[in-house]
Amino acid sequence: MTKQFSRRDALKILAAGVATTTAGCISRSGALNNNAFNKGAVSKDTTDRAPLTRTVVDGWRQRHNRVWLGGEYWANPMEDWRLIDGGAECIDNGGNRSVHLLTHQLVDPKQRFTITTRLQQLDVGSNDGGASIRIGVRSELNEYRSNVFAQNGVDAGVVGDELVIGNKRGKLNQAIADQAIELTLTGTPQVGSSALKLQVRLVSSNELIGELEHLLAAEDIVGNVAVVSNFTIPVVEYGDDAKTSEGRYRFSDWHLSGAAFNNKPEQKFGPILWTMYTLSDSRSEQGFVMSLSALTGPMGEQDNHQVELQVQQDGKWQSVGTATLDPDAWTATFRINNWNEKQQTPYRVIYREQLVDGSELPDIYEGVIKANPVGRPLRMAGLTCQNDYAFPYEPVANNVVKMDPDLVFFSGDQLYESHGGFGVVRAPAAPAILNYLRKFYQFGWAFGDAMRNQPTVCLPDDHDVLQGNLWGEGGSPMPERAIAEDTVDKTGGYIEPVRMVNAVHRTHTAHHMQPHDPTPAKRGMSVYYGEMIYGDVSFAIVADRQWKSGPEHLDIIVGTSGNDEEPNHFNPAFDDPSLSLLGERQEQFLQQWSEDWRGHKMKVLLSQTIFASLATHQWKADYYLKYDFDSNGWPASARNRAIEAIKASKALHLCGDTHLPSLSQYGVNQQRDSNWAFCTPAIAVGWQRWWLPDSVGLNNRNRPQHGLANTGEYLDSFGNKNYVYAVGNPVVSEARNRYVRAHERSSGFGFVSIDTDAKTYTLEAYKFMVDATDGKASNQFDGWPVTIHQQENTGANKLS
């Protein structure tokens, strides 16, 4: 929920409590000066050997009942776990539901350790998957965030009438059924190995009912530590009828101790997960408006639902006020009018967690609101498409932090349906939202430091609403027939409930400026298109799929229609002027925006994807797919209307989505008569695309002077005119290391410098595994960097 404040309101109130002290608080500071945050992100390496010197206790007894287990934990998946009466209960009978500890990893097997937890089977059935303590969970990176999704490790637990350590089993002295038991796992170092001992006791009598020992190689136990419900049953995605498990478990009083563990409290994720903010000139009596959203995990009814924002003035923290958490999106949003844009201002967001005993535990998240960047070029990062095989994308995230841009732009696909595993919940709305939030949280977990100190524009795209393709039809629901026939990637409309879509919009855009016209779309679906003026640049933000017409209007079968046609043939049956791309509302907004030059010198259009079909091959490098109706080269008439609407703006179009970095210039009436478009590299390419027009014989003219293949003037498959200046085609990669695979697939990020005095845009396209600050030419894709002049966006071309 959003709370509006004036600057005068903000300065009236001196913060109480944590405003002058941080005693007893949890503080996660961002950099508060340029020298500090130019050093880059804090390392996430789990091998830090600072040992644990105390016993760690879960603290769940002091938390209220809720979904979110706490900042020290990651639940797989979040929506299947609840804090209930002081314990973590799995509410789903599926296999391999786990809770990982984030602040301590087992890093030194040459030291002793002890892990204890109490557990109880809640549903007793014939298909019991057991419960365990799991150690040695690690990805190939052995990095704590990526570790939580690794499907490996050593289980020490109980299943049926047996106790288990790894592949060794023993018999319990008696059946457990629904009795509460306590597991204690100890590790004692041996030469190159660790001697593990598991003891099982009844909680009611402390009677020892089983003991098992096993010797494992030292390297086998290094990594994350977790507790697991149904550890012997594989994960089955939601909705799969093969899921038959009848067991589920509750865990409580989870303790661990020993110098084998590290101590990394800074790895805590929440209650405040991250923040996003924007700064925009309203060109009204409201002056510059600073809008900030803080995101928390899903809290409970008895938890505090208020978040406080403070700013530092003259060395003292002053309270702006509080905002209420939205009960679906779990965002608290502040808008402050008449913000002093001339100075950089430290801020902090405070959530005071109310504990069961009546005490409070404040969580403090700090950052800076940048000064409005005028009198110099505005520098911005462009990012898109985060397939989670490369999570947490450290090379890209660290580069963005080090480069310290004035603005960060995420153009869409901050998540995919496959994020974190376990599948997709479609309905009803409440569990569907939790399923979405858990996937979305990986985005903030990876890029929180890149957003902490920079204004951020964050657009939802098709995968963010958990659809492979989206033709939004102005907010219409997808026909039930399409869902039943599993043609959802070929049909217009939204699959998810509108309440869930609105939660997606709030988590992504609540911190944006107010929409140009906030009138909801169909069924009460929220809208977010509008203008942001920052750094002498006006940014138009549009939703280029929310109003897009579905292919069924022309009886098109996506993936099939037109595939037998010759590459240089353009089928007139695949266009109709009545079809929509941006929709009438957004077309009118862009026409108005293009002609309004108050308060700025240059313009940029921000949207999800390019107004062209710049891919000839998809999935495999030798698979030619002529028509991609998901691209915004279709519908062609609506594409041309969109470009005509922005031509007077002289704007660069900055976008993403295609998993293929490209720099091109639109043509409508003739080649190269309109705006340039920079489609930035994907952070982590999943579905691969190639632009290989020369290999299929597409007609080509006027190749650029650099002579790179597959460049020059082309007509795409819908007959749209495009001058392709540069493209970053990938190679097929199945490298085991996630970062190498992402690099070879043409992943990376974009960077744009806008010089409002010289009237130029300098465009850079960086590869995934580089240090973007060392100046090496090989850091960028072939054809970049490029500088274009503002007038070239009208067809007055200098670049050739």
C-alpha atoms as one frame of an Amber mdcrd trajectory, in Angstrom:
protein
   0.000   0.000   0.000   1.145   3.529  -0.767   1.411   6.433   1.607   1.832
   9.975   0.290   4.044  12.431   2.166   5.175  15.967   1.589   8.744  16.951
   2.324   7.461  19.228   5.086   5.722  16.247   6.718   8.943  14.286   6.543
  10.990  16.907   8.310   8.487  17.547  11.098   9.009  14.264  12.877  12.258
  13.280  14.550  12.467   9.508  14.567  12.019   7.801  17.904  13.510   4.511
  19.146  15.908   3.239  16.506  16.348   6.722  15.054  19.250   7.395  17.425
  20.439   3.904  18.315  20.883   0.547  16.678  21.305  -1.446  19.855  19.574
  -4.790  19.529  18.805  -4.146  15.844  19.630  -6.084  12.735  21.212  -3.672
  10.265  22.062  -4.392   6.655  23.803  -1.325   5.358  24.187  -0.196   1.814
  27.021   2.023   0.687  26.502   5.606   1.765  29.207   7.276  -0.307  30.608
   6.908  -3.780  33.941   5.469  -2.628  32.150   2.771  -0.692  29.736   1.489
  -3.258  32.230   1.695  -6.114  34.083  -1.172  -4.455  31.387  -3.595  -5.606
  29.147  -6.101  -3.934  30.040  -8.029  -0.819  31.321 -11.501  -1.630  28.811
 -14.302  -1.150  31.483 -16.989  -0.823  30.398 -19.612   1.719  33.960 -20.790
   2.338  34.672 -17.900   4.714  36.211 -19.720   7.668  35.134 -17.367  10.504
  33.938 -20.192  12.801  30.701 -20.461  14.716  31.471 -20.008  18.420  27.991
 -20.350  19.916  24.887 -22.506  19.655  22.389 -21.299  17.047  18.701 -21.721
  17.903  15.912 -21.370  15.336  13.916 -18.722  17.243  10.593 -19.937  15.846
   9.007 -20.052  19.297   9.173 -16.242  19.358   7.530 -15.781  15.937   3.852
 -15.491  15.171   2.060 -17.910  12.868   2.686 -17.018   9.219   3.969 -18.186
   5.829   7.451 -16.666   5.986   9.820 -18.635   8.223  12.294 -15.812   8.849
  15.291 -14.097   7.324  17.670 -16.862   8.407  15.881 -19.457   6.247  14.932
 -20.289   2.698  11.968 -22.665   2.378  11.622 -24.953  -0.641   9.022 -24.019
  -1.625   7.894 -21.112   0.565   4.205 -21.663  -0.176   4.334 -25.202   1.277
   5.604 -24.161   4.713   4.055 -22.362   7.674   5.207 -21.213  11.077   2.598
 -22.689  13.421   2.845 -22.545  17.204   6.612 -22.255  17.273   7.501 -24.813
  14.610   7.949 -25.016  10.840   5.237 -27.237   9.383   5.169 -28.539   5.839
   1.547 -28.257   4.697   2.055 -30.231   1.471   2.530 -33.983   1.177   5.003
 -33.672  -1.687   8.542 -34.960  -1.683  11.756 -33.178  -0.757  10.277 -30.091
   0.897  13.205 -28.453   2.673  14.201 -25.504   4.842  17.772 -24.230   4.422
  19.723 -22.258   6.974  21.259 -19.188   5.284  23.525 -17.737   7.948  25.676
 -20.805   8.645  27.203 -23.346   6.258  29.338 -26.376   7.049  32.716 -25.227
   5.716  35.396 -26.992   7.777  34.954 -30.772   8.138  38.178 -30.882  10.169
  36.145 -29.485  13.063  33.367 -30.995  15.162  29.694 -30.144  14.792  26.295
 -30.986  16.286  22.854 -30.495  14.730  19.670 -31.178  16.671  16.023 -30.833
  15.713  12.691 -32.069  16.973  10.222 -33.385  14.458   6.802 -34.953  14.262
   4.907 -36.658  11.469   1.603 -34.837  10.988  -0.046 -37.108   8.424   0.707
 -40.767   8.994   0.280 -42.874   5.899   1.598 -45.901   4.081   3.753 -43.862
   1.725   5.962 -42.150   4.289   8.907 -40.240   2.829  10.590 -39.658   6.178
  12.237 -36.595   7.691  15.892 -35.699   7.855  18.687 -33.322   8.620  20.496
 -32.754   5.331  24.143 -31.676   5.128  26.591 -31.202   2.257  24.054 -29.498
  -0.024  25.934 -27.512  -2.608  25.911 -26.358  -6.190  29.011 -26.406  -8.359
  29.654 -22.887  -7.027  29.216 -23.842  -3.369  27.546 -20.446  -2.894  24.854
 -20.339  -0.251  22.023 -18.989  -2.425  22.612 -21.372  -5.306  23.109 -24.187
  -2.779  19.499 -24.006  -1.610  18.335 -25.348  -4.987  20.920 -28.139  -5.313
  19.419 -31.617  -5.406  22.132 -33.415  -3.465  23.556 -33.789   0.018  23.658
 -36.392   2.787  20.441 -37.162   4.652  20.472 -38.209   8.285  16.978 -39.015
   9.490  14.160 -41.478   9.897  11.790 -43.126   7.461   9.278 -45.761   8.574
  10.935 -47.954  11.189  14.475 -47.131  10.026  17.126 -44.526  10.657  19.312
 -43.408   7.776  22.669 -41.726   7.148  23.376 -41.443   3.433  23.179 -44.947
   1.980  23.426 -46.688   5.363  20.326 -47.810   7.261  19.512 -49.267  10.646
  16.415 -50.332  12.607  14.645 -48.244  15.233  13.775 -49.932  18.502  10.115
 -49.026  18.159   7.679 -47.510  15.709   7.401 -43.721  15.815   4.045 -43.040
  14.152   3.015 -39.520  15.217   5.232 -39.306  18.297   7.538 -36.297  18.566
  11.176 -37.298  18.292  14.531 -35.553  18.492  17.309 -36.111  15.955  20.889
 -35.370  16.952  23.588 -35.554  14.299  27.225 -35.171  15.312  30.338 -35.057
  13.192  33.805 -35.894  14.447  36.802 -35.342  12.160  38.914 -38.297  11.060
  41.810 -38.316   8.589  40.226 -37.040   5.352  36.754 -37.959   6.573  34.070
 -37.283   9.130  32.551 -39.811  11.501  28.822 -39.138  11.634  26.555 -40.339
  14.425  22.773 -40.046  14.404  20.763 -40.534  17.584  16.956 -40.656  17.783
  15.123 -40.015  21.054  11.498 -39.747  22.064  10.726 -36.205  23.191   8.225
 -37.425  25.768  10.723 -39.600  27.715  14.161 -38.799  26.252  14.460 -42.530
  25.552  17.077 -43.451  22.946  15.282 -45.517  20.291  17.956 -45.673  17.624
  21.579 -44.924  16.865  23.562 -45.162  13.632  27.147 -44.316  12.671  28.660
 -43.786   9.249  32.057 -42.597   7.953  31.956 -40.196   4.999  34.571 -38.352
   2.985  35.131 -34.863   4.345  34.145 -33.170   1.105  30.762 -34.924   1.122
  29.491 -32.937   4.092  30.568 -29.428   3.018  27.786 -27.024   2.033  24.369
 -25.942   3.196  22.411 -27.478   6.062  18.672 -28.115   5.851  15.769 -30.035
   7.351  13.646 -32.028   4.922  10.099 -33.383   4.861   9.692 -36.559   2.760
  13.384 -36.751   1.897  13.134 -40.143   0.141  10.469 -39.025  -2.331  11.466
 -37.061  -5.468  10.009 -33.632  -6.133   6.869 -33.779  -8.251   5.477 -30.557
  -9.629   2.089 -29.238  -8.570  -0.834 -30.794 -10.380   0.962 -34.005 -11.322
  -1.226 -36.995 -10.517   1.852 -39.083  -9.802   2.248 -37.347  -6.443   1.008
 -39.931  -3.900   2.918 -39.256  -0.701   0.765 -39.177   2.411   3.334 -37.975
   4.921   4.370 -34.508   6.031   6.408 -33.260   8.940   6.845 -30.495  11.498
  10.250 -29.291  12.750  11.072 -27.268  15.856  13.937 -26.479  18.235  16.513
 -26.658  15.457  19.974 -26.136  17.004  23.480 -26.314  15.614  26.926 -25.717
  17.060  30.574 -26.371  16.348  33.547 -24.754  14.632  32.793 -26.708  11.443
  30.190 -24.023  10.687  30.891 -20.501   9.511  29.108 -17.484  10.954  27.651
 -15.188   8.268  24.825 -13.092   9.746  25.002 -10.770   6.731  23.540 -13.591
   4.626  20.184 -13.126   6.346  17.449 -12.307   3.804  14.670 -10.336   5.461
  12.328  -9.359   6.992  13.099  -6.452   4.631  14.112  -8.286   1.479  15.093
  -5.304  -0.669  13.971  -1.870  -1.797  13.318  -0.204  -5.153  12.859   3.507
  -5.784  12.457   6.109  -8.534  12.961   9.876  -8.672  10.964  11.911 -11.198
  10.228  15.556 -11.979   6.459  15.939 -11.829   6.621  19.337 -13.551   3.984
  20.477 -11.056   3.711  21.934  -7.596   4.772  18.499  -6.327   8.278  19.079
  -7.686  10.488  16.022  -7.799   8.705  12.966  -6.422  10.669  10.174  -4.761
   8.782   6.870  -4.664  10.160   3.894  -2.747   8.864   0.393  -2.099  10.146
  -1.956   0.582   9.383  -5.649   0.205   9.043  -8.096   3.076   8.216 -11.770
   3.247   4.541 -12.728   3.762   3.773 -11.935   7.396   1.038 -13.158   9.740
  -2.090 -11.536  11.123  -0.432 -10.837  14.468   2.762  -9.484  12.931   3.469
  -5.794  12.528   2.277  -4.583   9.118   3.952  -1.164   9.231   7.275  -0.143
   7.674   9.038   3.115   8.516  11.163   5.216   6.177  13.856   7.506   7.561
  16.227   9.897   5.809  19.439  11.429   7.080  19.506  15.221   7.351  22.460
  17.071   8.874  23.828  13.826  10.236  20.585  12.881  12.015  17.984  10.321
  11.059  14.529  11.814  10.587  11.320   9.869  10.079   9.342  10.352   6.892
   6.542   8.233   8.323   5.164   4.736   7.995   3.421   2.800   5.229   1.267
  -0.307   5.478   2.275  -3.570   3.849  -0.006  -4.680   1.035  -1.463  -8.060
   2.132  -0.953  -9.651  -1.302   2.245  -8.090  -2.658   3.851  -7.482   0.759
   5.147  -4.103  -0.386   5.092  -0.871   1.602   5.309   2.147  -0.702   6.207
   5.753   0.091   5.769   8.807  -2.160   7.479  12.034  -1.095   6.696  15.229
  -2.961   9.126  18.138  -3.327  12.143  15.926  -2.761  15.477  17.753  -2.748
  16.875  16.243  -5.929  20.073  18.278  -5.804  21.722  16.208  -3.076  22.381
  12.546  -2.411  20.388  11.480   0.637  20.980   8.412   2.830  17.816   6.497
   3.692  16.907   3.530   5.800  13.811   1.382   5.969  12.868  -0.143   9.312
  10.585  -3.070  10.028   9.977  -3.759  13.700   9.188  -7.430  14.036   6.816
  -8.022  16.957   7.722 -11.175  18.865   5.435 -13.458  20.845   6.788 -12.230
  24.195   5.864  -8.639  23.317   9.370  -7.468  22.451  10.424  -6.008  19.104
  13.313  -6.863  16.821  14.001  -4.023  14.342  15.362  -4.876  10.911  17.152
  -1.961   9.212  17.879  -1.759   5.498  20.021   1.176   4.336  20.844   2.828
   1.039  21.081   6.182  -0.707  18.740   8.202  -2.895  20.952   9.544  -5.659
  21.010  13.190  -6.652  19.391  14.016  -9.983  22.221  13.513 -12.545  22.300
  16.784 -14.497  25.243  18.550 -16.101  26.816  15.248 -17.161  25.816  12.124
 -19.097  23.191   9.911 -17.497  24.464   6.337 -17.188  22.047   3.421 -17.016
  22.171  -0.362 -16.994  19.719  -2.449 -19.030  18.948  -5.976 -17.871  16.461
  -8.649 -18.858  15.579 -12.349 -18.613  16.863 -14.260 -15.585  16.708 -17.997
 -16.154  17.590 -19.508 -12.823  20.082 -22.102 -14.091  22.602 -19.223 -13.708
  21.254 -17.941 -10.377  22.540 -15.851  -8.579  24.181 -14.273 -11.662  27.105
 -12.875  -9.643  29.264 -11.732 -12.602  26.438  -9.532 -13.904  25.143  -8.355
 -10.530  28.631  -7.447  -9.309  29.417  -5.573 -12.514  26.295  -3.456 -12.200
  27.170  -2.536  -8.619  30.754  -1.678  -9.560  29.691   0.460 -12.522  27.400
   2.465 -10.231  24.811   3.554 -12.837  22.408   6.447 -12.315  19.490   4.198
 -13.245  18.867   0.450 -13.456  16.274  -0.892 -15.895  14.892  -4.437 -15.717
  12.761  -4.921 -18.821  11.023  -8.144 -17.833  11.216 -11.853 -17.099  12.646
 -11.345 -13.645  11.521 -14.945 -13.155  10.429 -18.011 -15.083   7.886 -20.683
 -14.321  10.711 -23.103 -13.545  12.296 -20.844 -10.923  13.233 -22.817  -7.834
  11.411 -25.934  -9.046   8.091 -27.367  -7.797   6.012 -25.995 -10.692   3.284
 -23.374 -10.947   0.125 -22.787  -8.918  -2.555 -21.298 -11.187  -5.477 -20.879
  -8.801  -6.965 -19.913  -6.466  -5.389 -16.475  -6.199  -3.938 -16.653  -2.664
  -1.658 -19.699  -3.170  -0.910 -18.563  -6.733   0.424 -15.274  -5.337   2.628
 -17.074  -2.819   3.962 -19.310  -5.587   4.788 -16.205  -7.627   6.361 -14.312
  -4.715   8.728 -17.156  -3.907  10.024 -17.123  -7.475  10.197 -13.309  -7.579
  12.226 -13.218  -4.375  15.136 -14.841  -6.209  15.337 -11.663  -8.308  15.764
  -9.399  -5.298  18.084 -11.898  -3.627  20.433 -11.658  -6.604  20.108  -7.969
  -7.524  19.161  -6.267  -4.259  22.542  -4.544  -3.985  22.205  -3.278  -7.565
  18.867  -1.626  -6.674  19.662  -0.416  -3.162  21.374   2.835  -4.225  20.050
   3.310  -7.771  16.648   4.345  -9.110  15.103   1.242 -10.634  12.503   0.742
 -13.344  11.198  -2.825 -13.274   8.668  -4.065 -15.853   6.706  -7.308 -15.685
   6.613  -9.435 -18.820   4.969 -12.706 -19.812   6.979 -15.045 -17.585   6.483
 -12.720 -14.612   2.767 -13.545 -14.805   3.785 -17.190 -15.298   3.002 -17.469
 -19.008   5.349 -18.547 -21.758   3.683 -16.154 -24.197   1.340 -13.283 -23.439
  -1.123 -11.626 -25.759  -2.890  -9.707 -23.002  -6.061  -8.645 -24.846  -6.399
  -5.644 -22.520  -6.699  -7.829 -19.424  -9.100 -10.476 -20.722  -9.036 -13.946
 -19.171  -7.712 -16.794 -21.249 -10.557 -19.007 -22.507 -11.099 -22.125 -20.406
 -10.911 -24.164 -23.603  -7.320 -23.115 -24.195  -6.365 -24.054 -20.644  -8.119
 -27.412 -20.901  -6.503 -28.165 -24.281  -3.075 -26.941 -23.109  -2.804 -24.326
 -25.852  -1.983 -21.550 -23.395   1.179 -20.557 -25.296  -0.883 -20.036 -28.441
  -3.915 -18.126 -27.138  -4.664 -14.580 -26.025  -5.576 -13.604 -22.464  -4.241
 -14.060 -18.938  -4.200 -17.473 -17.295  -3.740 -16.299 -13.716  -6.482 -14.674
 -11.614  -6.537 -10.890 -11.969  -5.786 -10.537  -8.237  -2.525 -12.380  -8.810
  -1.660 -10.256 -11.875  -2.274  -7.100  -9.840   0.089  -8.410  -7.159   2.716
  -8.909  -9.877   2.212  -5.336 -11.035   2.529  -3.993  -7.480   5.708  -5.891
  -6.658   7.297  -4.716  -9.901   6.001  -1.163 -10.293   4.524   0.220  -7.053
   7.618   2.408  -6.733   7.229   3.839 -10.254   5.714   7.233 -10.869   1.927
   7.431 -10.968   0.462   5.970 -14.202  -0.407   8.393 -16.997  -4.011   7.229
 -16.713  -4.647   4.910 -13.752  -8.022   3.721 -15.061  -7.902  -0.078 -14.726
  -7.975  -2.323 -17.763 -10.502  -5.136 -18.114 -11.657  -6.934 -14.952 -10.018
  -4.278 -12.772  -6.484  -5.135 -13.921  -4.022  -2.425 -12.900  -1.963  -0.419
 -15.387   1.476   1.161 -15.016   2.338   3.000 -18.239   3.551   6.560 -17.789
   6.468   8.981 -17.805   9.543   9.473 -15.611  11.739  12.580 -15.981  15.184
  12.117 -14.506  18.603  13.486 -15.409  17.217  15.765 -18.173  15.802  12.662
 -19.872  12.143  11.715 -20.224  11.483   7.983 -20.050   8.197   6.674 -21.445
   7.280   3.348 -19.850   4.771   1.138 -21.631   3.376  -2.376 -21.375   3.848
  -3.832 -24.829   1.928  -7.046 -24.185  -0.956  -6.080 -21.883  -3.146  -4.899
 -24.792  -1.692  -7.099 -27.536  -4.161  -9.068 -29.655  -4.055 -12.845 -29.650
  -3.173 -14.838 -32.790  -6.510 -16.663 -32.764  -8.117 -13.532 -34.262  -6.557
 -14.549 -37.588  -6.871 -18.329 -37.006  -3.112 -18.501 -36.576  -1.665 -21.633
 -35.012   1.525 -20.522 -33.279   4.535 -22.621 -34.233   2.769 -24.085 -37.270
   1.175 -21.407 -39.453   3.396 -20.308 -42.327   6.313 -22.583 -41.556   6.309
 -24.011 -45.088   6.616 -20.588 -46.707   9.654 -19.287 -48.559  11.736 -16.912
 -46.356  11.226 -13.830 -48.555   7.456 -14.284 -48.847   5.267 -12.141 -46.571
   1.788 -13.492 -45.949  -0.835 -10.700 -45.991  -3.263 -12.967 -44.127  -1.144
 -12.555 -41.006  -1.907  -8.848 -40.565  -5.031  -6.821 -39.880  -5.056  -3.099
 -39.013  -7.716  -3.715 -36.363  -5.329  -5.758 -34.232  -3.523  -4.171 -31.295
   0.031  -4.096 -30.013   0.170  -1.235 -27.510  -3.538  -0.492 -27.544  -5.221
   2.827 -28.202  -4.577   4.235 -24.720  -0.831   3.747 -24.895  -0.607   4.900
 -28.526  -2.279   8.185 -27.546   0.019   8.520 -24.544   3.113   8.048 -26.721
   1.920  10.591 -29.268   1.406  13.125 -26.507   4.733  12.253 -24.849   6.632
  12.518 -28.132   5.543  16.129 -28.627   5.947  17.337 -25.028   9.497  18.605
 -24.396   8.958  20.382 -21.090  11.662  19.858 -18.479  14.057  17.611 -20.403
  16.371  17.421 -23.414  16.235  13.798 -24.609  13.884  10.829 -24.531  14.004
   7.055 -24.122  11.214   4.536 -24.603  11.309   1.650 -22.120   9.315  -1.491
 -22.853   9.590  -5.235 -22.646  10.718  -6.092 -26.170  11.691  -4.883 -29.617
   9.160  -3.867 -32.309  10.595  -6.376 -34.776  11.016 -10.101 -35.336  14.798
 -10.383 -35.216  15.185 -14.145 -34.893  15.364 -16.663 -37.683  16.256 -19.733
 -35.634  14.994 -20.812 -32.241  15.670 -23.590 -29.780  18.405 -25.051 -31.985
  20.823 -23.249 -34.290  19.596 -25.279 -37.267  15.859 -24.948 -36.579  14.405
 -22.211 -38.802  11.116 -20.809 -37.491   9.790 -18.274 -39.950   6.996 -16.690
 -37.919   7.347 -15.717 -34.280   3.973 -14.283 -33.313   5.211 -13.708 -29.784
   7.606 -11.100 -31.160   6.461  -7.515 -31.413   7.085  -7.523 -35.123   3.520
  -8.839 -35.085   0.922  -7.482 -35.715   2.791  -5.473 -38.370   0.234  -2.665
 -38.766   0.110  -2.122 -35.009   3.920  -2.256 -34.896   4.080   0.536 -37.438
   1.557   2.617 -35.480   3.707   2.269 -32.369   6.801   3.490 -34.215   4.929
   6.379 -35.816   3.748   7.384 -32.342   7.324   7.739 -31.071   9.063   9.108
 -34.151   8.733  12.761 -33.089  10.258  11.866 -29.727  13.661  11.156 -31.286
  13.838   8.475 -28.600  16.035   5.442 -28.273  13.963   2.304 -27.654  15.567
   0.255 -24.854  14.151  -3.202 -24.256  14.947  -6.891 -23.827  13.158 -10.279
 -23.801  14.496 -11.911 -26.976  17.544 -13.646 -25.396  19.484 -12.174 -28.310
  21.352  -8.870 -28.003  20.752  -6.624 -31.002  21.067  -3.041 -32.160  18.766
  -2.073 -34.997  16.921   0.845 -36.571  13.246   0.726 -37.412  11.856   1.558
 -40.814   8.198   2.232 -41.585   7.831   3.952 -44.957  11.398   3.196 -45.943
  14.454   1.618 -44.408  16.113   3.581 -41.598  13.490   6.321 -41.335  12.696
   5.873 -37.643  14.017   5.134 -34.158  16.898   2.952 -33.046  16.285   0.012
 -30.723  18.756  -1.591 -28.335  17.660  -5.031 -27.175  19.999  -5.795 -24.296
  21.606  -9.179 -23.636  19.707 -11.532 -21.361  21.135 -11.946 -17.880  20.885
 -15.710 -18.378  19.703 -17.012 -21.753  17.315 -19.938 -21.570  15.370 -20.386
 -24.816  18.055 -19.674 -27.418  17.459 -17.588 -30.516  19.690 -16.761 -33.478
  19.528 -14.089 -36.158  21.026 -15.866 -39.175  19.277 -14.287 -42.179  22.238
 -14.855 -44.484  21.969 -18.615 -43.959  18.342 -18.770 -45.133  18.708 -16.341
 -48.018  16.861 -13.289 -46.713  17.388 -10.366 -49.058  19.989  -7.947 -47.727
  21.224  -4.461 -48.605  23.641  -1.890 -47.204  25.732  -3.920 -44.825  27.405
  -1.611 -42.254  31.017  -0.604 -42.772  32.189  -3.044 -40.104  31.166  -5.881
 -42.450  29.822  -8.228 -39.778  27.696 -11.107 -41.055  23.916 -11.007 -40.657
  23.819  -7.205 -40.553  22.329  -4.585 -42.850  18.854  -3.834 -44.179  16.379
  -6.699 -43.994  12.657  -7.315 -44.030  11.691  -9.574 -41.155   9.180 -12.386
 -41.576   6.247  -9.964 -41.265   7.665  -7.576 -43.856   8.869  -5.030 -41.293
  11.828  -2.881 -42.301  14.834  -3.260 -40.001  18.434  -2.143 -40.282  20.424
  -4.559 -38.133  23.710  -3.002 -37.060  24.901  -5.585 -34.534  23.732  -8.896
 -33.103  25.221 -11.254 -30.500  24.472 -14.760 -31.729  25.111 -17.519 -29.162
  26.740 -20.916 -29.319  25.074 -24.084 -28.096  26.375 -24.755 -24.609  25.737
 -27.458 -22.068  28.669 -26.507 -19.854  28.330 -27.862 -16.334  29.314 -24.607
 -14.701  26.286 -22.306 -14.759  28.314 -19.178 -15.390  30.260 -20.659 -18.306
  27.003 -21.893 -19.835  25.407 -18.457 -19.494  28.452 -16.779 -21.037  28.507
 -19.094 -24.055  24.788 -18.579 -24.628  25.334 -14.821 -25.182  24.165 -13.733
 -21.747  25.218 -10.451 -20.212  23.784  -6.953 -19.824  23.535  -3.597 -21.564
  24.744  -0.148 -20.615  23.675   3.212 -22.028  25.243   6.652 -21.547  22.989
   9.552 -22.531  24.805  12.832 -23.138  22.115  15.504 -23.103  24.554  18.218
 -24.203  26.082  16.328 -27.125  22.664  14.768 -27.851  24.100  11.260 -28.125
  23.409   7.750 -26.843  26.429   5.488 -26.323  25.412   1.831 -26.239  27.428
  -1.026 -24.754  26.665  -4.756 -24.675  28.703  -6.690 -22.119  29.220 -10.440
 -21.996  28.403 -12.456 -18.879  31.804 -13.448 -17.489  33.836 -10.258 -17.788
  35.015  -7.420 -15.596  33.163  -4.583 -17.303  35.375  -2.018 -15.608  38.766
  -3.127 -16.989  38.309  -1.539 -20.422  39.020  -4.615 -22.556  37.432  -4.500
 -26.009  36.717  -8.244 -25.787  34.288  -7.622 -22.912  31.615  -6.606 -25.390
  29.774  -8.373 -28.186  31.009  -7.772 -31.737  29.680  -4.496 -33.103  29.528
  -2.662 -29.759  30.080  -0.040 -28.382  28.118   2.288 -30.669  27.273   5.974
 -30.402  24.195   7.312 -32.186  22.945  10.880 -32.368  19.495  11.947 -31.253
  18.599  13.046 -34.802  19.305   9.561 -36.129  16.112   8.454 -34.397  14.243
  10.438 -37.053  16.160   8.941 -39.976  18.834  11.663 -40.235  21.502   9.008
 -40.165  25.215   9.420 -39.511  26.127   5.840 -38.620  26.760   3.518 -41.513
